[in-house]
Every structure is written in structure tokens, then in C-alpha cells.
CSV table of C-alpha atoms in Angstrom, one decimal:
chain,number,residue,atom,x,y,z
A,1,MET,CA,-20.3,-75.5,-80.8
A,2,ILE,CA,-22.4,-75.4,-77.7
A,3,GLY,CA,-25.4,-76.7,-79.6
A,4,ALA,CA,-23.4,-79.6,-81.0
A,5,GLY,CA,-22.2,-80.5,-77.5
A,6,ALA,CA,-25.8,-80.5,-76.3
A,7,ALA,CA,-26.9,-82.8,-79.1
A,8,VAL,CA,-24.1,-85.3,-78.3
A,9,VAL,CA,-25.0,-85.4,-74.7
A,10,GLY,CA,-28.8,-85.9,-75.5
A,11,LEU,CA,-27.9,-88.8,-77.8
A,12,ALA,CA,-25.7,-90.5,-75.2
A,13,ALA,CA,-28.5,-90.1,-72.6
A,14,THR,CA,-31.1,-91.6,-74.9
A,15,LEU,CA,-28.8,-94.6,-75.7
A,16,ALA,CA,-27.7,-95.1,-72.1
A,17,THR,CA,-31.1,-95.0,-70.3
A,18,PRO,CA,-32.3,-98.6,-71.2
A,19,VAL,CA,-28.9,-100.1,-70.4
A,20,LEU,CA,-28.7,-98.3,-67.1
A,21,SER,CA,-32.3,-99.2,-66.0
A,22,ARG,CA,-31.6,-102.9,-66.8
A,23,ALA,CA,-28.4,-102.8,-64.8
A,24,ALA,CA,-30.1,-101.2,-61.9
A,25,ASP,CA,-32.8,-103.9,-62.0
A,26,LEU,CA,-30.2,-106.6,-61.9
A,27,VAL,CA,-28.4,-105.0,-59.0
A,28,GLY,CA,-31.6,-104.7,-57.1
A,29,ARG,CA,-32.5,-108.4,-57.6
A,30,GLY,CA,-28.9,-109.4,-56.6
A,31,VAL,CA,-29.2,-107.3,-53.4
A,32,GLY,CA,-32.5,-108.9,-52.5
A,33,VAL,CA,-31.1,-112.4,-53.0
A,34,VAL,CA,-28.1,-111.4,-50.8
A,35,ILE,CA,-30.3,-110.0,-48.1
A,36,ARG,CA,-32.4,-113.0,-48.0
A,37,HIS,CA,-29.5,-115.4,-47.6
A,38,VAL,CA,-27.2,-113.3,-45.2
A,39,SER,CA,-27.7,-113.8,-41.4
A,40,ASP,CA,-28.5,-110.9,-39.0
A,41,ASP,CA,-25.2,-111.2,-37.1
A,42,ALA,CA,-23.3,-110.6,-40.3
A,43,VAL,CA,-25.4,-107.5,-41.0
A,44,SER,CA,-24.7,-106.2,-37.5
A,45,ASP,CA,-21.0,-106.7,-37.9
A,46,LEU,CA,-21.1,-105.0,-41.2
A,47,ALA,CA,-23.1,-102.1,-39.7
A,48,GLU,CA,-20.6,-101.8,-36.9
A,49,ARG,CA,-17.6,-101.8,-39.2
A,50,GLY,CA,-19.3,-99.3,-41.4
A,51,ALA,CA,-19.8,-97.0,-38.4
A,52,GLN,CA,-16.1,-97.4,-37.5
A,53,VAL,CA,-15.1,-96.6,-41.0
A,54,ARG,CA,-17.4,-93.6,-41.1
A,55,ALA,CA,-16.0,-92.2,-37.9
A,56,GLU,CA,-12.4,-92.7,-39.2
A,57,VAL,CA,-13.3,-91.0,-42.4
A,58,GLU,CA,-14.9,-88.1,-40.6
A,59,ARG,CA,-11.8,-87.7,-38.4
A,60,LEU,CA,-9.5,-87.8,-41.4
A,61,ALA,CA,-11.7,-85.3,-43.2
A,62,ARG,CA,-11.6,-82.9,-40.2
A,63,GLU,CA,-7.8,-83.2,-40.0
A,64,LEU,CA,-7.6,-82.6,-43.7
A,65,VAL,CA,-9.7,-79.5,-43.5
A,66,GLY,CA,-7.8,-78.3,-40.4
A,67,TRP,CA,-4.6,-78.8,-42.3
A,68,MET,CA,-5.7,-77.4,-45.6
A,69,VAL,CA,-7.9,-74.4,-44.8
A,70,PRO,CA,-5.7,-72.1,-42.8
A,71,PRO,CA,-3.0,-71.8,-45.5
A,72,VAL,CA,-5.6,-71.5,-48.1
A,73,VAL,CA,-7.5,-68.8,-46.3
A,74,ASP,CA,-4.2,-66.9,-45.5
A,75,ALA,CA,-3.3,-67.0,-49.1
A,76,ALA,CA,-6.8,-65.8,-50.1
A,77,VAL,CA,-6.8,-63.0,-47.6
A,78,ALA,CA,-3.3,-62.0,-48.7
A,79,GLU,CA,-4.5,-61.8,-52.2
A,80,MET,CA,-7.6,-59.7,-51.4
A,81,ASN,CA,-7.4,-56.2,-49.9
A,82,LEU,CA,-10.1,-56.7,-47.2
A,83,THR,CA,-10.1,-53.1,-46.1
A,84,GLN,CA,-10.9,-51.9,-49.5
A,85,LEU,CA,-13.5,-54.6,-50.0
A,86,VAL,CA,-15.2,-53.6,-46.8
A,87,ALA,CA,-15.0,-49.9,-47.7
A,88,ARG,CA,-16.5,-50.6,-51.1
A,89,HIS,CA,-19.2,-53.0,-50.2
A,90,VAL,CA,-20.2,-52.4,-46.6
A,91,ASP,CA,-22.4,-49.5,-45.6
A,92,ILE,CA,-20.7,-48.6,-42.3
A,93,ASP,CA,-23.0,-45.7,-41.5
A,94,PHE,CA,-25.9,-48.1,-41.6
A,95,LEU,CA,-24.1,-50.5,-39.3
A,96,ALA,CA,-23.2,-47.7,-37.0
A,97,ALA,CA,-26.8,-46.6,-36.9
A,98,LEU,CA,-27.8,-50.1,-35.9
A,99,LEU,CA,-25.4,-50.1,-33.0
A,100,ASP,CA,-26.9,-49.4,-29.5
A,101,VAL,CA,-23.9,-47.5,-28.1
A,102,ASP,CA,-25.5,-47.0,-24.8
A,103,ALA,CA,-26.0,-50.7,-24.4
A,104,VAL,CA,-22.3,-51.3,-25.4
A,105,VAL,CA,-21.1,-48.7,-22.9
A,106,ALA,CA,-23.4,-50.2,-20.2
A,107,ARG,CA,-22.0,-53.6,-20.8
A,108,ALA,CA,-18.4,-52.4,-20.7
A,109,ASP,CA,-16.6,-52.7,-17.4
A,110,LEU,CA,-15.0,-49.3,-17.5
A,111,ASP,CA,-13.4,-49.8,-14.1
A,112,ALA,CA,-11.6,-52.8,-15.4
A,113,VAL,CA,-10.4,-50.9,-18.4
A,114,ILE,CA,-9.2,-48.0,-16.3
A,115,ALA,CA,-7.5,-50.4,-14.0
A,116,ARG,CA,-5.6,-51.8,-17.0
A,117,VAL,CA,-4.4,-48.4,-18.1
A,118,ASP,CA,-0.9,-47.4,-16.9
A,119,ILE,CA,-1.7,-43.8,-16.2
A,120,ALA,CA,1.8,-43.0,-15.1
A,121,ALA,CA,3.1,-44.1,-18.5
A,122,VAL,CA,0.5,-42.1,-20.3
A,123,LEU,CA,1.3,-39.0,-18.2
A,124,ASP,CA,5.0,-39.5,-18.9
A,125,ARG,CA,4.3,-39.3,-22.6
A,126,VAL,CA,2.2,-36.1,-22.3
A,127,ASP,CA,4.1,-32.9,-22.9
A,128,LEU,CA,2.1,-30.5,-20.6
A,129,ASN,CA,4.2,-27.5,-21.5
A,130,THR,CA,3.2,-27.8,-25.2
A,131,ILE,CA,-0.4,-28.2,-24.2
A,132,ILE,CA,-0.3,-25.2,-21.9
A,133,ASP,CA,1.4,-23.1,-24.6
A,134,ARG,CA,-1.4,-23.9,-27.0
A,135,LEU,CA,-4.1,-22.9,-24.5
A,136,ASP,CA,-5.6,-19.4,-24.8
A,137,LEU,CA,-6.1,-18.9,-21.1
A,138,ASP,CA,-7.4,-15.4,-21.5
A,139,ALA,CA,-10.1,-16.6,-23.7
A,140,ILE,CA,-11.0,-19.4,-21.3
A,141,VAL,CA,-11.0,-17.1,-18.3
A,142,GLY,CA,-13.0,-14.5,-20.3
A,143,SER,CA,-15.7,-17.1,-21.1
A,144,VAL,CA,-16.1,-18.1,-17.4
A,145,ASP,CA,-18.8,-16.2,-15.6
A,146,LEU,CA,-16.9,-15.6,-12.4
A,147,ASP,CA,-19.8,-13.7,-10.8
A,148,ALA,CA,-22.0,-16.8,-11.2
A,149,VAL,CA,-19.3,-19.0,-9.8
A,150,ALA,CA,-18.7,-16.7,-6.9
A,151,ALA,CA,-22.4,-16.6,-6.2
A,152,LYS,CA,-22.5,-20.3,-6.0
A,153,ILE,CA,-19.8,-20.5,-3.4
A,154,ASP,CA,-21.1,-20.7,0.1
A,155,LEU,CA,-18.4,-18.6,1.8
A,156,GLU,CA,-20.2,-18.8,5.1
A,157,ALA,CA,-20.0,-22.5,5.2
A,158,ILE,CA,-16.3,-22.5,4.1
A,159,VAL,CA,-15.4,-19.9,6.8
A,160,LYS,CA,-17.3,-21.9,9.4
A,161,ARG,CA,-15.2,-24.9,8.6
A,162,VAL,CA,-11.9,-23.0,9.0
A,163,ASP,CA,-10.3,-23.3,12.4
A,164,PRO,CA,-8.8,-19.8,13.0
A,165,ASP,CA,-6.9,-21.1,16.1
A,166,ALA,CA,-5.1,-23.7,14.0
A,167,VAL,CA,-4.3,-21.1,11.3
A,168,ILE,CA,-2.9,-18.7,13.8
A,169,ALA,CA,-1.0,-21.4,15.6
A,170,ARG,CA,0.8,-22.1,12.4
A,171,VAL,CA,1.7,-18.4,11.9
A,172,ASP,CA,5.2,-17.6,13.3
A,173,VAL,CA,4.4,-14.1,14.6
A,174,ASP,CA,7.8,-13.6,16.0
A,175,ALA,CA,9.5,-14.3,12.7
A,176,THR,CA,7.1,-11.9,10.9
A,177,LEU,CA,7.7,-9.2,13.5
A,178,ALA,CA,11.5,-9.8,13.2
A,179,ARG,CA,11.3,-9.2,9.5
A,180,LEU,CA,9.4,-5.9,10.0
A,181,ASP,CA,11.5,-2.8,10.7
A,182,LEU,CA,9.0,-1.4,13.2
A,183,ALA,CA,11.2,1.5,14.2
A,184,ALA,CA,11.6,2.6,10.6
A,185,ILE,CA,7.8,2.4,10.0
A,186,ALA,CA,7.1,4.3,13.2
A,187,ARG,CA,9.6,7.0,12.2
A,188,GLN,CA,8.0,7.2,8.8
A,189,VAL,CA,4.5,7.6,10.3
A,190,ILE,CA,5.7,10.2,12.7
A,191,ASP,CA,7.5,12.0,9.9
A,192,GLU,CA,4.3,12.0,7.9
A,193,ILE,CA,2.2,13.5,10.7
A,194,ASP,CA,2.9,17.0,11.6
A,195,LEU,CA,2.4,16.6,15.3
A,196,PRO,CA,3.2,20.2,16.3
A,197,GLU,CA,0.6,21.4,13.9
A,198,ILE,CA,-2.0,19.1,15.3
A,199,LEU,CA,-1.2,20.3,18.8
A,200,ARG,CA,-1.3,23.8,17.6
A,201,GLN,CA,-4.7,23.3,15.9
A,202,SER,CA,-6.3,21.5,18.8
A,203,THR,CA,-5.1,23.8,21.5
A,204,GLY,CA,-5.7,26.7,19.2
A,205,ALA,CA,-9.3,25.6,18.6
A,206,VAL,CA,-10.0,25.2,22.3
A,207,SER,CA,-8.4,28.4,23.3
A,208,SER,CA,-9.8,30.4,20.5
A,209,GLU,CA,-13.3,29.3,21.6
A,210,ALA,CA,-12.5,30.6,25.1
A,211,VAL,CA,-10.9,33.7,23.8
A,212,ARG,CA,-13.9,34.5,21.6
A,213,GLU,CA,-16.2,34.0,24.6
A,214,ILE,CA,-14.1,36.4,26.7
A,215,ARG,CA,-14.0,39.0,23.9
A,216,ASP,CA,-17.8,38.8,23.4
A,217,GLU,CA,-18.5,39.1,27.0
A,218,SER,CA,-16.1,42.0,27.5
A,219,MET,CA,-17.5,43.9,24.5
A,220,LEU,CA,-21.1,43.5,25.9
A,221,ALA,CA,-19.8,44.7,29.3
A,222,ASP,CA,-18.2,47.7,27.6
A,223,GLU,CA,-21.6,48.5,26.0
A,224,ALA,CA,-23.5,48.1,29.2
A,225,LEU,CA,-21.0,50.3,31.1
A,226,ALA,CA,-21.2,53.0,28.4
A,227,ARG,CA,-25.0,53.0,28.6
A,228,PHE,CA,-24.9,53.2,32.4
A,229,VAL,CA,-22.4,56.1,32.3
A,230,ASP,CA,-24.5,57.9,29.6
A,231,ARG,CA,-27.6,57.5,31.8
A,232,VAL,CA,-25.8,58.8,34.9
A,233,LEU,CA,-24.4,61.7,33.1
A,234,ARG,CA,-27.7,62.2,31.3
A,235,ARG,CA,-25.9,62.1,28.0
A,236,ARG,CA,-28.0,61.6,24.9
A,237,ARG,CA,-27.2,58.4,23.2
A,238,ALA,CA,-27.5,58.0,19.4
A,239,ALA,CA,-30.0,55.4,18.3
A,240,SER,CA,-28.4,52.2,17.3
A,241,PRO,CA,-28.8,51.4,13.6
B,1,MET,CA,-20.8,65.3,21.9
B,2,SER,CA,-22.6,62.0,21.5
B,3,ALA,CA,-21.5,58.5,22.5
B,4,GLN,CA,-21.6,57.5,18.9
B,5,GLN,CA,-18.0,58.9,18.5
B,6,GLY,CA,-16.7,56.0,20.5
B,7,GLU,CA,-18.0,53.4,18.1
B,8,GLY,CA,-15.3,50.9,17.3
B,9,ASN,CA,-13.1,52.0,20.3
B,10,ALA,CA,-12.6,49.6,23.1
B,11,GLY,CA,-14.4,50.2,26.3
B,12,LEU,CA,-13.2,50.2,29.9
B,13,VAL,CA,-14.0,46.6,30.7
B,14,THR,CA,-12.0,45.2,27.8
B,15,ARG,CA,-9.1,47.5,28.4
B,16,LEU,CA,-9.0,46.8,32.1
B,17,LEU,CA,-9.0,43.0,31.4
B,18,ALA,CA,-6.2,43.5,28.8
B,19,ALA,CA,-4.2,45.6,31.4
B,20,ALA,CA,-4.7,43.0,34.0
B,21,VAL,CA,-3.3,40.3,31.7
B,22,ASP,CA,-0.4,42.6,30.9
B,23,ALA,CA,0.2,43.2,34.6
B,24,ILE,CA,0.4,39.5,35.2
B,25,ALA,CA,2.8,39.1,32.2
B,26,VAL,CA,5.0,41.9,33.6
B,27,VAL,CA,5.1,40.4,37.0
B,28,ILE,CA,6.1,37.0,35.5
B,29,ALA,CA,8.7,38.7,33.3
B,30,THR,CA,10.1,40.5,36.3
B,31,ALA,CA,10.2,37.4,38.4
B,32,GLY,CA,12.0,35.7,35.5
B,33,LEU,CA,14.4,38.6,35.4
B,34,TYR,CA,15.0,38.4,39.1
B,35,LEU,CA,15.7,34.6,38.9
B,36,GLY,CA,18.0,35.1,36.0
B,37,ALA,CA,20.0,37.8,37.7
B,38,THR,CA,20.1,35.6,40.8
B,39,GLY,CA,21.4,32.7,38.8
B,40,ILE,CA,24.1,34.8,37.3
B,41,ARG,CA,25.1,36.0,40.7
B,42,PHE,CA,25.3,32.5,42.0
B,43,PHE,CA,27.5,31.3,39.2
B,44,TRP,CA,29.7,34.4,39.6
B,45,SER,CA,30.4,33.8,43.3
B,46,PRO,CA,28.7,30.7,44.6
B,47,LEU,CA,30.6,30.7,48.0
B,48,ARG,CA,29.3,34.2,48.9
B,49,PHE,CA,25.9,33.6,47.4
B,50,GLN,CA,22.9,35.1,49.2
B,51,TRP,CA,19.4,35.6,47.8
B,52,PRO,CA,19.1,39.2,46.7
B,53,GLN,CA,16.5,41.1,48.7
B,54,PRO,CA,15.7,44.2,46.8
B,55,GLY,CA,13.8,47.0,48.7
B,56,PRO,CA,10.3,48.1,47.9
B,57,TRP,CA,11.5,51.0,45.8
B,58,THR,CA,13.9,48.9,43.8
B,59,SER,CA,11.2,46.3,43.2
B,60,THR,CA,8.6,48.9,42.2
B,61,LEU,CA,11.0,50.7,39.9
B,62,THR,CA,12.1,47.5,38.3
B,63,LEU,CA,8.5,46.5,37.7
B,64,MET,CA,7.7,49.8,36.2
B,65,ALA,CA,10.8,49.7,34.0
B,66,VAL,CA,9.9,46.2,32.8
B,67,ALA,CA,6.3,47.2,32.1
B,68,ALA,CA,7.4,50.4,30.2
B,69,ALA,CA,9.9,48.5,28.1
B,70,TYR,CA,7.4,45.7,27.4
B,71,LEU,CA,4.6,48.0,26.4
B,72,THR,CA,6.8,50.2,24.3
B,73,VAL,CA,8.1,47.3,22.3
B,74,ALA,CA,4.6,45.8,21.9
B,75,TRP,CA,2.9,49.0,20.8
B,76,ALA,CA,5.7,50.1,18.5
B,77,THR,CA,6.0,46.8,16.7
B,78,THR,CA,2.4,45.3,16.5
B,79,GLY,CA,0.3,47.7,18.4
B,80,ARG,CA,-0.6,44.9,20.7
B,81,SER,CA,0.6,43.7,24.0
B,82,TYR,CA,-0.3,40.2,25.1
B,83,GLY,CA,-3.4,41.3,26.9
B,84,ALA,CA,-4.5,43.3,23.9
B,85,THR,CA,-4.0,40.3,21.7
B,86,LEU,CA,-6.1,38.2,24.0
B,87,LEU,CA,-8.9,40.7,24.2
B,88,GLY,CA,-8.7,41.5,20.5
B,89,VAL,CA,-7.8,45.2,20.7
B,90,ARG,CA,-5.1,47.3,19.2
B,91,VAL,CA,-3.4,50.6,20.1
B,92,LEU,CA,-3.2,52.9,17.1
B,93,ALA,CA,-2.5,56.6,16.4
B,94,ARG,CA,-5.6,58.7,15.8
B,95,SER,CA,-4.9,58.4,12.1
B,96,ARG,CA,-5.3,54.6,12.6
B,97,ARG,CA,-1.6,54.1,11.9
B,98,ARG,CA,0.8,52.2,14.1
B,99,LEU,CA,2.6,54.2,16.8
B,100,GLY,CA,6.2,55.3,16.4
B,101,TRP,CA,8.7,54.3,19.0
B,102,ILE,CA,8.7,57.7,20.7
B,103,ARG,CA,4.9,57.8,21.0
B,104,ALA,CA,4.9,54.3,22.2
B,105,LEU,CA,7.5,55.0,24.9
B,106,LEU,CA,5.6,58.1,26.0
B,107,ARG,CA,2.3,56.3,26.2
B,108,ALA,CA,4.0,53.4,28.1
B,109,ILE,CA,5.5,55.8,30.6
B,110,THR,CA,2.2,57.6,31.2
B,111,CYS,CA,0.4,54.3,31.6
B,112,VAL,CA,3.0,53.1,34.1
B,113,LEU,CA,3.0,56.3,36.1
B,114,VAL,CA,-0.7,57.2,36.1
B,115,PRO,CA,-2.5,53.9,35.5
B,116,ILE,CA,-5.7,55.4,37.0
B,117,GLY,CA,-6.0,57.5,33.9
B,118,LEU,CA,-7.4,54.4,32.2
B,119,LEU,CA,-10.7,54.9,34.1
B,120,TRP,CA,-11.4,58.0,32.1
B,121,THR,CA,-12.3,55.6,29.3
B,122,ALA,CA,-15.7,55.0,30.9
B,123,ILE,CA,-16.5,58.7,31.1
B,124,SER,CA,-15.0,59.8,27.8
B,125,PRO,CA,-17.6,59.7,25.0
B,126,ALA,CA,-14.9,58.6,22.5
B,127,ARG,CA,-13.7,56.0,25.0
B,128,ARG,CA,-10.2,57.5,25.4
B,129,SER,CA,-8.1,57.4,28.5
B,130,TRP,CA,-5.9,60.2,29.7
B,131,HIS,CA,-2.9,58.5,28.0
B,132,ASP,CA,-4.8,58.4,24.7
B,133,ILE,CA,-5.7,62.1,25.0
B,134,LEU,CA,-2.1,63.0,26.0
B,135,VAL,CA,-0.3,61.0,23.3
B,136,GLY,CA,-3.0,61.1,20.6
B,137,THR,CA,-3.9,57.5,20.4
B,138,VAL,CA,-7.0,55.3,20.3
B,139,VAL,CA,-7.6,51.7,21.4
B,140,VAL,CA,-9.8,49.9,18.8
B,141,TYR,CA,-11.5,46.5,18.7
B,142,ASP,CA,-9.4,44.6,16.2
B,143,ARG,CA,-10.6,41.0,16.7
B,144,TYR,CA,-11.7,40.4,13.1
B,145,ARG,CA,-8.2,40.9,11.7
B,146,ASP,CA,-7.1,37.9,13.7
B,147,ARG,CA,-8.4,35.5,11.1
B,148,GLY,CA,-5.7,34.2,9.0
B,149,GLU,CA,-3.0,35.8,11.0
B,150,HIS,CA,-2.8,33.4,13.9
B,151,ALA,CA,-3.3,29.8,14.6
B,152,MET,CA,-6.6,30.5,16.4
B,153,THR,CA,-8.6,29.5,13.4
B,154,PRO,CA,-11.1,26.8,14.1
B,155,GLU,CA,-12.1,26.7,10.4
B,156,ARG,CA,-8.9,24.7,9.7
B,157,THR,CA,-10.0,21.2,10.5
B,158,THR,CA,-8.0,19.2,7.9
B,159,PHE,CA,-5.5,16.7,9.3
B,160,PRO,CA,-2.1,18.4,9.0
B,161,MET,CA,0.5,16.4,7.0
B,162,ARG,CA,3.9,17.5,5.9
B,163,HIS,CA,4.1,18.3,2.2
B,164,ARG,CA,7.4,16.9,1.1
B,165,SER,CA,8.7,16.5,-2.4
B,166,ARG,CA,9.6,12.8,-3.0
């Protein structure tokens, strides 16, 4: 079937070629005669009119395209599932590898983005309680090296910045004292301390020192007197062990 | 008889000092007695009140009676008067037991009547006074028994707190 069609077309071409070449020759001669006998003004007019017609045709074509293309494209897109097409045919990983994210971020005006965000609305939508319930605070605290954190804190500098006078000025000492039951505290302290025993001990310790001294001295004096009496009475005294 | 027999018995100096302390105590006690009696007399009849002026005999006899009573009670109960406690001596029977009331009273009376008999302690090889010989007593150094019996214990240095059940 196809071979027959091709043969018919070849035959027609063979037959038409001389006729067409003759016709073209005649048209060329006619055009040459016309050009020789037509004035330049007429040619200019024609060229100008041609240009006008061309411009009009272009405008109409643009309008036609503008009028025709959007519904056609919409219909086409509606027919096709673009997401699936992209997923099937586009290597997104490859594209992502090509992206210079740093450059993108550098170009982004983050301040402007943030300025556009309604943070209050975002916060309104956040349920903090749920988030906190989900947090394992023990684990978080356990993972923090508190010693290292404490070591980094310059307490001296912080304390130097604190104004003790201002702090004390803010404390209402009278109110604090009014809340304390000083009498009860004093009673409790006195109850806890056995004052008579302290007095007994202290005076006892002092007096016992003095008493021991007196006893020692009197004992030595007894001995000395006994030796003296023995000597006077010429009494033999046993040797001390 | 050697002086070794008196080992452990208190000598004259110690006993004189103890007696001096006791004498002061007796004078103070008698003065207290006098003031007490005077006070009672004042309350009994304040309008006719006059300070009592006892004669020398009355005063002496009162002093002696107070001293005898004081020494009797001290020796019969603990074997120690205040002076003996201070000087660390104790009056005991020769058997080293505590005196009975009668022996304590006899010794007190002899001591009050013949105090000079105490000086015999210096001459006696066993360091015994006339009263000791008469009543059969000895006066011994007893200072080491004080530990744990009285508050005069410097070893106790902990801060004293009341132990209460809560």
C-alpha cells in the first residue's frame, strides 16, 4: 500500500516538473516586464502598503496567539499530571546537587522575610504545653556538662556588676523582721543550750584548776613538814620507792 | 615506828587549811543564823525590836555548837566537810569505813573543845591528831575519787545541750 502510494507520487512529480518549470519561466518574464514598466513611486507605495499589511497581520497573529494559547495550555496541563511527569523524568537529586545553596541564602534578604512573618500569630498557634510534655528534660539536663558551663561563667565580673546597695535598698527589712517570731526563736535557742551546765563547766574548770593547785601545794608542804619534823626528832625515814 | 606508816594520811598543812576553811564556813553559818533569828524577832515584835547583843559566852557557845553540828553531819554522811572537800581529804574510821553518827559527834566535840590537838598530826608518825587517836579515825588524801563525782572535771569539754525526745 505504501509502495503504491510512493509510485503514484513519483509519477505525478515526473509529469508535473516540465509544466511547472515552464510556468515559472513565464511568471519570471512577466514580472520582469512589469518591473521595467512600473514607476518607482508606485513601488514605494506598494512597499509601504505591504509594510502596513505586514504589521497588521503580525498584530492580529499576536492577538490570535494570546487568545488561543492560554486555554489550550490550560487544557493540556489539565490533561497531563505534571507532578508525576516531573517525578518520572527529572533527576531532582542531580538538580539539587547543582544548586549553590549558600549563594541562594546569601542572596536572600532574611530580614525582609522575618519582617513579613507574623510571629505573634505563629506563637498563638504553637501549643507550648504539648511541646514541653514531649520534652525529656532529665535527658537534656543530663547531657549538659554543668561543670564546664559553670567554669565558663565569670562570677567575679558578674558580682562586680551587682550594686549591693541597690539590692539592699529594695529589701524590706522591717517586713522580714515582722514576719520572724524572734522571741520564739530566741526561746528555742535558749532551750537548746543548757546554760546552767555551761556555767557549771566553765566555773568548775577554773575552780578545779585552782583547787588542784592548792591541793598539790598543801601535799608538798605536808611532805616538807614531815621531813623537817623527822629530822628534828632524829627519826629514821624510810626511803621513798 | 617509821614515818612510812603515815603514807596516804593527810599532813598538818592540808588539815590546817581544811580546818581554816571550815572555820570560815562555820562563822558564816553562825552569822546567817544570827541574822535569821534577828529577822524572826523583828517580825514577831517590830515595835520593840532591838538588835540582839549576845555576850561573849553565848557567842562562843553558839559558834561551837554550830561547828559541832556541822562537822558531825559532814563526817557522818560523806566523811567530808567543805574544807575537806576543797583540800581533797576525807575522814574515815581506821577500818577505812565511814564514821557512824556517834563517832562523828564525838570527834566533832573533841575537835571543837581541843582544836590544838590537831597540831599533834605533825609529830605523829602516822599523821594522826589527838582526836583521831581518841576516836579511832584517820584523815586520808582522797582527791582522786573526785573524778566523776563532781562537776570539777575539766575533761568534759563538749558543749552541753539538752537531750530531749522530740
